[in-house]
Amino acid sequence: MSGATGAEAAPDVAGALDMILTQAALGPVRRFLPGRSALKFAWALAGQPGLVASRAGGLAAELARVAGGGSALAPGAKDRRFADPAWSGNPLLRRVMQAYLATGSTALGLVDEVPLDWRDAERMRFAVSNLIDALAPSNSPLLSPEAWKAAIDSGGASLVAGTKNLVSDLSSAPRIPSMVPPDAFTVGTDLAVSPGAVVLRAPVYELIQYQPSTETVREMPLLIVPPTINKFYILDLAPGRSMVEYLTGQGFQVFVMSWRNPDAQHAAWGMDEYVQAIIDAAGVAAGIRGTDAVHLLAACSGGILAGVAAALQPAAAGGGGGGGGAADESTAWPRLASLGLLVTMLDQSRTDSVGAVVDESMADAAIAASARQGYLDGRRLAEVFAWLRPGDLIWNYWVNNYLLGREPAKFDILFWNADTTRMTAGLHRDFVRAAVANSLAKPSGLTVLGTEVDLARVTVDSYVVAGVADHICPWQSCYRSAQLLGGQTRFVLSTSGHIAALVNPAGNKKSSYQVGDDVTADAGDWQRSAPAVHGSWWPDYAAWLAERSGAQVPAPATLGSEQFAVIEAAPGSYVRAA
């Protein structure tokens, strides 16, 4: 990538992607250090003596009621930290809990009421809320009734096990509580088991073609582009939870890119190389199946790259080549049949706490840090992701692993999350710069492979999925991203979070989604008017895709082709690289 412009606007439009990638390079401790925002907050407090006195008086009065046993404060119904009956039944523990709740509420109330601009206010809220979470009495081994009961019931064995767990987690990155046992699953045995083969191994990626599971298949193949931040098998989890398995079962010819886990020798690979890899892979998929068109379906950071590739299609047609490897006349950009984007932010503008953390100087420092190492360590990324939801992903496991001395439960998504990958310094640089400048939201705001990118040039039909509870790619940002595309767009809002929006198996009775084919309204109006559908969005996508995939043809008897012969069975070698 080259020629990113608009960096001068960075302080107003920083988004989720730059926060994640910046903190991963610099360390998430900055989350607790709001810096100049804290000084502005202190100055604003000094100018609001009446507010401070009112809040302090209210806290003192509530603490007096707590001490006297007359406070009615209680945790929320969904607050699992204080679920043990001792928190309400034991007079001392009840008072400790109520004092904590009162103090935390007062601190957050001050942040909400002190007049600050949105960025400083969100930085302070970000830091204060995390500090409050960390100081919860349920995290204390001396106060936790669950910890005392576990120690007594186990004769002290839970203390020994908890200490061993703590030492083990602190001995190596990412130095957060383990969320899943390291031997819970085996890739290729428990996960990523859909039958298929690697038909191309290029420097940047392996291309996997999956074995059809129906006698006939749709003519046009589907190329899935996974995130570059994690390994591809989030889209091929355990049987019954695999999107690849589902789509092959619906008669689609599925190809998936498995990104290489890069190291320092690949530092120079940037957006140019990764976008070219998608172009090459699309050409190979179309060539193997003898078609002139291919569908793209991409997720998260892979969706950003796929969106750029789609916007470059007219310029790339008849071309090929570059860092992806294996490009020649047979791997030129085929015709794009459709574009699918899953939890993808092309419009990085944000006005919330995640987007308020990064400024241009921090972005530059993060880019310099990854450049010195040659890559961004995936374990640092895992640490940042965990601190996005500390209640669920840090302190919940702190209590389970250390205070109770238990092993975390086996869960395929968390195993995948812990199976980290690195990101090249070049791609890290390009992602951060593009996100901070919000380059993709501006026609010609970004230049990739020598061509200015304008997402309005993507005139094919698009299928865009977001999660209403997504804490990484807020659905409103995904909706605005859909509005940047030039073709007809079907927008799906799943009632789930970032990963559950992807892992959304058909037949899940808890799933539902809203859907609409008009994205001209603003996000709020769309949400209020879009019809709700019970179940997973996977069948809706399969039906939508089938309408655009050509005729039914006999399923291929073998995988690959004369030019692209089978190299090894799926899931390949790149996914197993540490």
XYZ file of C-alpha atoms in Angstrom:
578
model
C 0.000 0.000 0.000
C 1.213 3.476 -0.743
C -0.048 6.994 -0.881
C -2.377 6.925 2.129
C -3.645 10.433 2.672
C -5.661 12.321 5.214
C -3.475 11.621 8.239
C -4.088 15.148 9.440
C -7.642 14.087 10.271
C -6.502 11.250 12.490
C -7.577 12.564 15.895
C -11.213 12.730 14.813
C -11.663 9.404 13.039
C -9.497 6.775 14.731
C -11.239 3.414 14.721
C -11.217 -0.023 16.264
C -8.594 -1.539 13.991
C -5.956 1.067 14.762
C -6.646 0.742 18.498
C -6.118 -3.016 18.435
C -3.006 -2.893 16.274
C -1.519 0.089 18.094
C -1.973 -1.318 21.575
C -0.647 -4.686 20.439
C 2.578 -3.000 19.371
C 2.911 -0.666 22.361
C 1.346 -2.773 25.097
C -2.161 -2.649 26.599
C -0.931 -0.994 29.793
C -1.703 2.281 28.015
C -5.328 1.328 28.450
C -4.965 2.306 32.118
C -2.948 5.466 31.399
C -5.128 8.136 29.758
C -2.194 10.559 29.755
C -3.109 14.120 28.858
C -6.792 13.254 29.072
C -6.318 12.631 32.799
C -4.801 16.097 33.221
C -7.711 17.639 31.333
C -10.112 15.665 33.492
C -8.417 16.908 36.692
C -8.503 20.484 35.421
C -12.178 20.153 34.524
C -12.914 18.745 37.989
C -11.202 21.735 39.557
C -13.548 23.960 37.608
C -16.631 22.090 38.834
C -16.419 22.278 42.662
C -20.178 22.017 43.023
C -20.312 18.798 41.030
C -17.414 17.293 42.977
C -18.994 18.265 46.293
C -22.351 16.828 45.246
C -20.863 13.533 44.114
C -18.626 13.271 47.170
C -21.538 14.033 49.473
C -23.697 11.450 47.765
C -20.962 8.820 48.087
C -20.380 9.656 51.765
C -24.091 9.331 52.488
C -24.312 5.999 50.669
C -21.213 4.662 52.444
C -22.807 5.654 55.749
C -25.898 3.635 54.826
C -23.637 0.740 53.822
C -21.852 0.832 57.162
C -25.158 0.961 59.025
C -26.634 -1.924 57.063
C -29.349 0.191 55.444
C -28.085 0.346 51.870
C -30.229 -1.149 49.124
C -27.387 -1.337 46.605
C -27.217 -4.675 44.804
C -25.393 -5.949 41.731
C -27.215 -6.280 38.437
C -29.070 -9.466 37.672
C -26.448 -10.453 35.077
C -23.431 -9.617 37.273
C -21.930 -13.061 37.906
C -19.122 -11.735 40.089
C -21.349 -11.630 43.160
C -23.520 -14.667 42.471
C -22.273 -16.577 45.518
C -24.887 -16.267 48.334
C -22.182 -15.166 50.764
C -21.960 -11.783 49.075
C -25.486 -10.973 50.192
C -25.723 -13.203 53.275
C -22.477 -12.352 55.036
C -22.717 -8.877 56.654
C -19.043 -8.037 56.083
C -18.933 -9.213 52.481
C -22.218 -7.468 51.728
C -20.812 -4.180 52.983
C -17.590 -4.618 50.995
C -19.588 -5.332 47.840
C -21.919 -2.374 48.362
C -19.035 0.007 49.076
C -17.371 -1.142 45.860
C -20.547 -0.636 43.848
C -21.117 2.807 45.315
C -17.557 3.969 44.701
C -17.465 2.630 41.160
C -20.764 4.264 40.306
C -19.557 7.590 41.662
C -16.301 7.457 39.709
C -18.066 6.694 36.434
C -20.673 9.344 37.205
C -17.974 11.980 37.521
C -16.495 10.985 34.172
C -19.930 11.194 32.562
C -20.783 14.598 34.018
C -17.484 16.471 33.745
C -17.453 18.552 30.527
C -14.778 17.103 28.233
C -14.623 16.630 24.482
C -15.748 13.165 23.388
C -12.227 11.827 22.883
C -10.925 12.776 26.339
C -14.178 11.664 27.968
C -14.004 8.255 26.303
C -10.346 7.789 27.187
C -11.154 8.507 30.818
C -14.195 6.225 30.777
C -12.065 3.524 29.166
C -9.398 3.773 31.884
C -11.730 4.226 34.854
C -14.026 1.347 33.919
C -11.065 -0.991 33.572
C -9.658 0.116 36.908
C -13.033 -0.470 38.546
C -13.216 -3.958 37.030
C -9.729 -4.758 38.304
C -10.525 -3.628 41.857
C -13.650 -5.761 42.229
C -13.569 -7.576 45.590
C -14.534 -10.780 43.789
C -11.010 -10.766 42.324
C -9.367 -10.802 45.759
C -8.226 -14.168 47.134
C -8.743 -12.818 50.658
C -12.346 -11.736 50.066
C -13.721 -14.190 47.527
C -16.062 -16.658 49.269
C -15.697 -19.008 46.312
C -11.926 -19.095 46.792
C -12.257 -19.837 50.517
C -14.751 -22.615 49.891
C -12.564 -24.171 47.193
C -9.521 -24.081 49.477
C -11.405 -25.688 52.363
C -13.117 -28.315 50.207
C -9.865 -29.297 48.469
C -7.702 -29.245 51.604
C -5.611 -26.445 50.105
C -5.078 -28.158 46.758
C -6.869 -25.326 44.939
C -4.300 -22.865 46.283
C -1.442 -24.977 44.967
C -3.113 -25.458 41.578
C -4.000 -21.775 41.315
C -0.430 -20.735 42.075
C 0.899 -23.144 39.441
C -1.576 -21.762 36.910
C -0.525 -18.196 37.697
C 3.185 -18.949 37.394
C 2.616 -20.808 34.130
C 0.625 -17.956 32.583
C 3.143 -15.319 33.676
C 6.089 -17.277 32.300
C 5.332 -16.437 28.667
C 3.291 -14.068 26.525
C 0.505 -13.055 26.371
C 0.588 -13.149 30.225
C -3.139 -13.256 30.703
C -5.186 -16.051 32.270
C -5.465 -19.056 29.967
C -8.960 -19.324 28.501
C -8.657 -22.878 27.234
C -6.295 -25.825 27.918
C -3.455 -25.787 25.360
C -4.105 -29.432 24.449
C -7.904 -29.127 24.245
C -8.034 -29.622 20.464
C -5.821 -30.655 17.570
C -6.062 -28.850 14.240
C -6.795 -31.369 11.529
C -8.216 -33.853 14.026
C -10.858 -31.966 16.030
C -10.955 -28.679 14.132
C -10.455 -27.835 10.442
C -11.481 -31.340 9.383
C -13.591 -30.639 6.298
C -12.225 -32.860 3.470
C -10.128 -30.965 0.964
C -6.648 -30.389 -0.359
C -4.023 -27.702 -0.773
C -3.877 -26.970 -4.501
C -1.467 -24.035 -4.359
C 1.298 -23.041 -1.972
C 2.435 -19.473 -2.562
C 4.771 -17.417 -0.381
C 1.896 -15.526 1.265
C -0.823 -18.180 1.421
C -1.966 -21.707 0.722
C -5.113 -22.230 -1.317
C -7.375 -25.021 -0.101
C -10.049 -26.527 -2.303
C -12.740 -28.456 -0.426
C -14.269 -31.722 -1.532
C -17.896 -31.270 -2.651
C -20.372 -33.248 -0.561
C -23.188 -33.164 -3.134
C -23.495 -34.849 -6.513
C -23.977 -31.529 -8.283
C -22.481 -28.147 -7.493
C -23.055 -24.559 -8.482
C -21.001 -23.455 -11.439
C -19.266 -20.443 -9.870
C -16.805 -21.143 -7.043
C -16.629 -19.278 -3.739
C -13.290 -18.001 -2.428
C -13.225 -17.329 1.324
C -10.673 -14.821 2.606
C -10.118 -15.240 6.380
C -8.783 -12.604 8.772
C -5.049 -11.977 8.657
C -4.942 -11.631 12.433
C -5.852 -15.271 13.175
C -5.814 -18.625 11.410
C -8.426 -19.539 8.838
C -10.202 -22.333 10.688
C -12.616 -20.045 12.515
C -14.555 -20.740 9.311
C -13.995 -24.503 9.628
C -14.438 -25.300 13.306
C -15.717 -28.594 14.646
C -18.239 -30.496 12.500
C -21.656 -28.954 12.872
C -20.088 -25.549 13.548
C -18.146 -25.183 10.304
C -19.245 -22.703 7.669
C -17.114 -24.514 5.102
C -18.910 -27.772 5.902
C -22.287 -26.058 5.620
C -21.591 -24.386 2.280
C -20.196 -27.514 0.658
C -23.281 -29.302 1.910
C -25.392 -26.720 0.086
C -23.726 -27.503 -3.223
C -21.104 -24.768 -3.409
C -17.525 -25.197 -4.578
C -15.525 -23.697 -1.736
C -11.912 -22.488 -1.740
C -10.237 -20.944 1.313
C -7.007 -18.972 1.643
C -4.818 -20.060 4.550
C -2.438 -17.186 5.307
C 1.177 -17.931 6.111
C 2.255 -17.183 9.664
C 4.982 -14.660 8.802
C 8.181 -13.800 10.652
C 10.829 -11.093 10.434
C 12.024 -12.147 6.961
C 8.574 -11.229 5.605
C 8.527 -7.759 7.187
C 8.143 -5.929 3.873
C 4.876 -7.637 2.919
C 2.211 -4.972 3.017
C -1.255 -4.382 1.666
C 0.010 -4.580 -1.925
C 1.212 -8.137 -1.419
C -1.897 -9.327 0.436
C -4.345 -7.768 -2.015
C -2.401 -9.256 -4.912
C -2.590 -12.630 -3.159
C -6.404 -12.418 -3.157
C -6.420 -11.524 -6.841
C -4.148 -14.463 -7.598
C -6.161 -16.909 -5.491
C -9.390 -15.841 -7.191
C -7.808 -16.466 -10.571
C -6.604 -19.906 -9.541
C -10.013 -20.882 -8.123
C -11.763 -19.790 -11.308
C -9.126 -21.490 -13.467
C -9.400 -24.811 -11.635
C -13.146 -24.825 -12.101
C -13.051 -23.479 -15.660
C -15.270 -20.468 -14.994
C -14.888 -16.774 -15.704
C -16.309 -15.624 -12.364
C -15.798 -16.186 -8.660
C -17.547 -15.091 -5.471
C -15.571 -13.484 -2.634
C -16.530 -13.932 1.029
C -14.196 -12.325 3.557
C -14.080 -11.642 7.275
C -12.754 -8.823 9.467
C -9.259 -7.732 8.369
C -9.537 -10.129 5.419
C -12.686 -8.242 4.471
C -10.745 -4.981 4.278
C -8.272 -6.567 1.881
C -11.046 -8.213 -0.145
C -12.931 -4.921 -0.385
C -9.812 -3.252 -1.738
C -9.246 -6.112 -4.190
C -12.837 -5.859 -5.389
C -12.441 -2.121 -5.951
C -9.326 -2.791 -8.043
C -10.945 -5.440 -10.236
C -11.317 -3.314 -13.396
C -7.693 -2.200 -13.160
C -6.468 -5.712 -12.386
C -8.437 -7.505 -15.107
C -6.074 -9.187 -17.513
C -3.161 -8.687 -15.109
C -1.860 -10.604 -12.167
C 1.523 -11.004 -10.609
C 3.020 -9.574 -7.482
C 3.800 -10.914 -4.053
C 0.992 -13.447 -3.910
C 2.924 -15.839 -6.093
C 1.896 -18.250 -8.827
C 0.419 -15.444 -10.954
C 0.398 -15.723 -14.740
C -2.242 -15.456 -17.446
C -4.279 -18.195 -15.756
C -4.453 -16.273 -12.486
C -5.661 -12.901 -13.742
C -8.585 -11.295 -11.924
C -11.680 -13.200 -13.086
C -15.072 -11.549 -13.125
C -16.313 -10.911 -9.603
C -19.735 -12.506 -9.110
C -20.436 -11.070 -5.633
C -18.723 -9.692 -2.550
C -19.501 -10.901 0.965
C -18.148 -9.009 3.974
C -18.423 -10.425 7.494
C -17.893 -8.134 10.543
C -15.772 -5.826 8.390
C -15.139 -2.129 8.946
C -14.262 -0.279 5.774
C -15.462 2.977 7.317
C -13.264 3.351 10.389
C -14.855 6.514 11.778
C -15.790 6.027 15.406
C -17.131 8.044 18.310
C -16.776 5.609 21.202
C -14.234 4.413 23.731
C -12.408 1.967 21.476
C -11.810 4.560 18.809
C -10.873 7.255 21.270
C -7.696 5.609 22.477
C -5.434 6.238 19.488
C -3.916 9.461 18.237
C -1.448 9.990 15.417
C 1.630 9.981 17.648
C 0.647 6.648 19.171
C 0.055 5.219 15.708
C 3.524 6.315 14.582
C 5.090 4.810 17.701
C 3.283 1.517 17.121
C 4.411 1.363 13.494
C 7.993 1.991 14.568
C 7.769 -0.741 17.215
C 6.610 -3.420 14.781
C 9.176 -2.266 12.207
C 11.991 -2.873 14.701
C 10.838 -6.464 15.237
C 9.723 -7.110 11.678
C 6.250 -8.215 12.720
C 3.471 -7.745 15.226
C 3.369 -10.674 17.652
C 0.013 -12.424 17.649
C 0.281 -13.084 21.368
C 0.213 -9.349 21.948
C -2.884 -9.147 19.773
C -4.523 -11.843 21.896
C -3.728 -9.780 24.979
C -5.379 -6.692 23.520
C -8.463 -8.641 22.455
C -8.792 -9.973 25.997
C -8.568 -6.494 27.515
C -11.404 -5.340 25.256
C -13.706 -7.415 27.483
C -11.814 -7.746 30.769
C -14.836 -8.851 32.780
C -15.383 -11.917 30.614
C -11.900 -12.617 29.279
C -9.572 -11.551 32.099
C -11.173 -11.445 35.533
C -13.553 -14.350 34.949
C -10.557 -16.601 34.207
C -8.501 -14.955 36.957
C -11.057 -16.237 39.446
C -11.465 -19.654 37.802
C -7.785 -20.411 37.157
C -6.021 -18.778 40.111
C -8.488 -18.317 42.954
C -10.334 -21.602 42.428
C -7.409 -23.524 40.949
C -9.477 -24.952 38.109
C -8.649 -25.682 34.499
C -10.625 -23.605 31.990
C -13.300 -25.375 29.976
C -12.649 -26.656 26.458
C -14.140 -24.302 23.876
C -13.238 -24.362 20.187
C -13.523 -20.614 19.596
C -11.219 -19.779 22.508
C -8.742 -22.425 21.355
C -8.703 -20.769 17.930
C -8.287 -17.371 19.580
C -5.239 -18.632 21.482
C -3.716 -20.145 18.324
C -2.152 -16.830 17.414
C -0.409 -15.596 14.295
C 1.983 -12.775 13.571
C 1.331 -9.832 11.267
C 4.052 -8.451 9.044
C 5.387 -5.019 9.904
C 4.392 -3.840 6.439
C 0.764 -4.915 6.733
C 0.596 -3.572 10.298
C 1.857 -0.205 9.048
C -0.610 -0.086 6.169
C -3.605 -1.128 8.260
C -2.848 1.417 10.990
C -2.296 4.281 8.574
C -5.415 3.478 6.582
C -7.522 3.162 9.732
C -6.263 6.315 11.427
C -6.827 8.355 8.260
C -10.071 6.481 7.470
C -8.718 6.265 3.945
C -11.207 3.766 2.529
C -14.148 6.028 3.317
C -12.755 8.603 0.889
C -12.660 8.119 -2.877
C -8.991 7.915 -3.898
C -7.944 8.168 -0.247
C -5.733 5.096 -0.585
C -3.466 3.768 -3.319
C -2.883 0.020 -3.611
C -0.969 -1.749 -6.375
C -0.511 1.628 -8.034
C -4.232 2.323 -8.280
C -6.384 4.706 -6.272
C -9.098 2.855 -4.379
C -12.733 3.902 -4.660
C -15.160 1.452 -3.050
C -18.020 2.889 -5.094
C -16.478 1.039 -8.031
C -17.593 -2.222 -6.433
C -20.826 -2.488 -8.394
C -21.494 -6.199 -7.924
C -24.106 -7.355 -5.414
C -22.794 -7.486 -1.852
C -23.826 -9.391 1.249
C -22.721 -7.668 4.454
C -23.035 -9.193 7.934
C -22.571 -7.461 11.287
C -23.111 -8.441 14.923
C -25.279 -6.243 17.115
C -23.091 -7.051 20.153
C -19.761 -6.776 18.300
C -17.220 -4.977 20.522
C -14.505 -4.933 17.834
C -16.383 -3.916 14.681
C -19.535 -2.116 15.857
C -22.454 -2.887 13.602
C -23.108 0.777 12.843
C -19.595 1.011 11.362
C -20.216 -2.118 9.293
C -23.479 -0.573 8.097
C -21.719 2.636 7.070
C -19.149 0.460 5.315
C -21.943 -1.171 3.302
C -23.034 2.288 2.181
C -19.623 2.866 0.592
C -20.148 0.048 -1.924
C -21.588 0.871 -5.315
C -23.809 -2.134 -5.995
C -26.970 -3.580 -4.478
C -26.289 -4.562 -0.872
C -28.110 -6.973 1.419
C -27.330 -6.094 5.039
C -27.706 -8.634 7.832
C -27.583 -7.729 11.528
C -27.051 -10.822 13.647
C -27.984 -10.853 17.339
C -24.481 -11.852 18.366
C -20.938 -10.622 18.815
C -17.857 -10.499 16.634
C -17.091 -14.233 16.465
C -20.588 -15.609 17.066
C -21.717 -13.657 14.007
C -19.371 -15.879 11.976
C -19.888 -19.136 13.859
C -23.653 -19.147 13.433
C -24.664 -22.703 12.521
C -27.984 -23.415 10.901
C -30.356 -24.914 13.437
C -29.171 -22.758 16.323
C -32.466 -22.001 18.058
C -30.982 -19.008 19.888
C -29.983 -17.208 16.695
C -31.904 -14.488 14.935
C -31.102 -11.623 12.631
C -32.512 -8.592 10.883
C -32.141 -8.257 7.137
C -32.798 -5.700 4.430
C -31.802 -4.866 0.860
C -31.837 -1.078 1.264
C -28.961 0.610 3.104
C -29.780 4.194 2.187
C -31.307 5.042 5.588
C -29.173 5.795 8.621
C -28.285 2.873 10.864
C -30.849 3.595 13.566
C -33.743 3.901 11.130
C -32.656 0.717 9.365
C -32.591 -1.218 12.657
C -36.056 0.018 13.626
C -37.614 -0.958 10.300
C -35.737 -4.097 9.185
C -37.699 -7.339 9.686
C -36.411 -9.917 12.149
C -35.882 -13.552 11.157
C -35.511 -16.449 13.583
C -32.488 -18.685 13.073
C -29.029 -18.432 11.513
C -28.214 -16.176 8.575
C -26.244 -18.997 6.902
C -29.289 -20.364 5.005
C -30.188 -16.854 3.855
C -26.673 -16.360 2.492
C -26.730 -19.773 0.792
C -30.019 -18.922 -0.946
C -28.729 -15.462 -1.934
C -25.480 -16.961 -3.244
C -27.264 -19.717 -5.191
C -29.206 -17.111 -7.177
C -25.900 -15.679 -8.393
C -23.868 -18.871 -8.888
C -24.958 -20.157 -12.265
C -26.246 -23.580 -13.204
C -25.905 -26.875 -11.403
C -23.044 -28.958 -12.818
C -21.643 -32.382 -11.877
C -19.365 -32.218 -8.847
C -15.678 -32.664 -9.754
C -14.388 -36.179 -9.159
C -10.942 -34.915 -8.200
C -9.523 -31.746 -6.699
C -7.085 -29.365 -8.336
C -6.227 -29.378 -12.010
C -3.395 -30.310 -14.326
C -1.688 -27.003 -13.593
C -2.576 -26.859 -9.897
C -2.151 -30.401 -8.644
C -2.955 -31.499 -5.102
C -0.016 -30.820 -2.783
C -1.338 -32.262 0.484
C -4.582 -32.838 2.346
C -6.382 -29.980 4.084
C -5.888 -28.132 6.345
C -2.367 -27.831 4.954
C 0.939 -26.815 6.470
C 0.658 -23.051 6.938
C -2.122 -23.396 9.527
C 0.095 -25.630 11.688
C 3.053 -23.246 11.727
C 3.741 -21.756 15.156
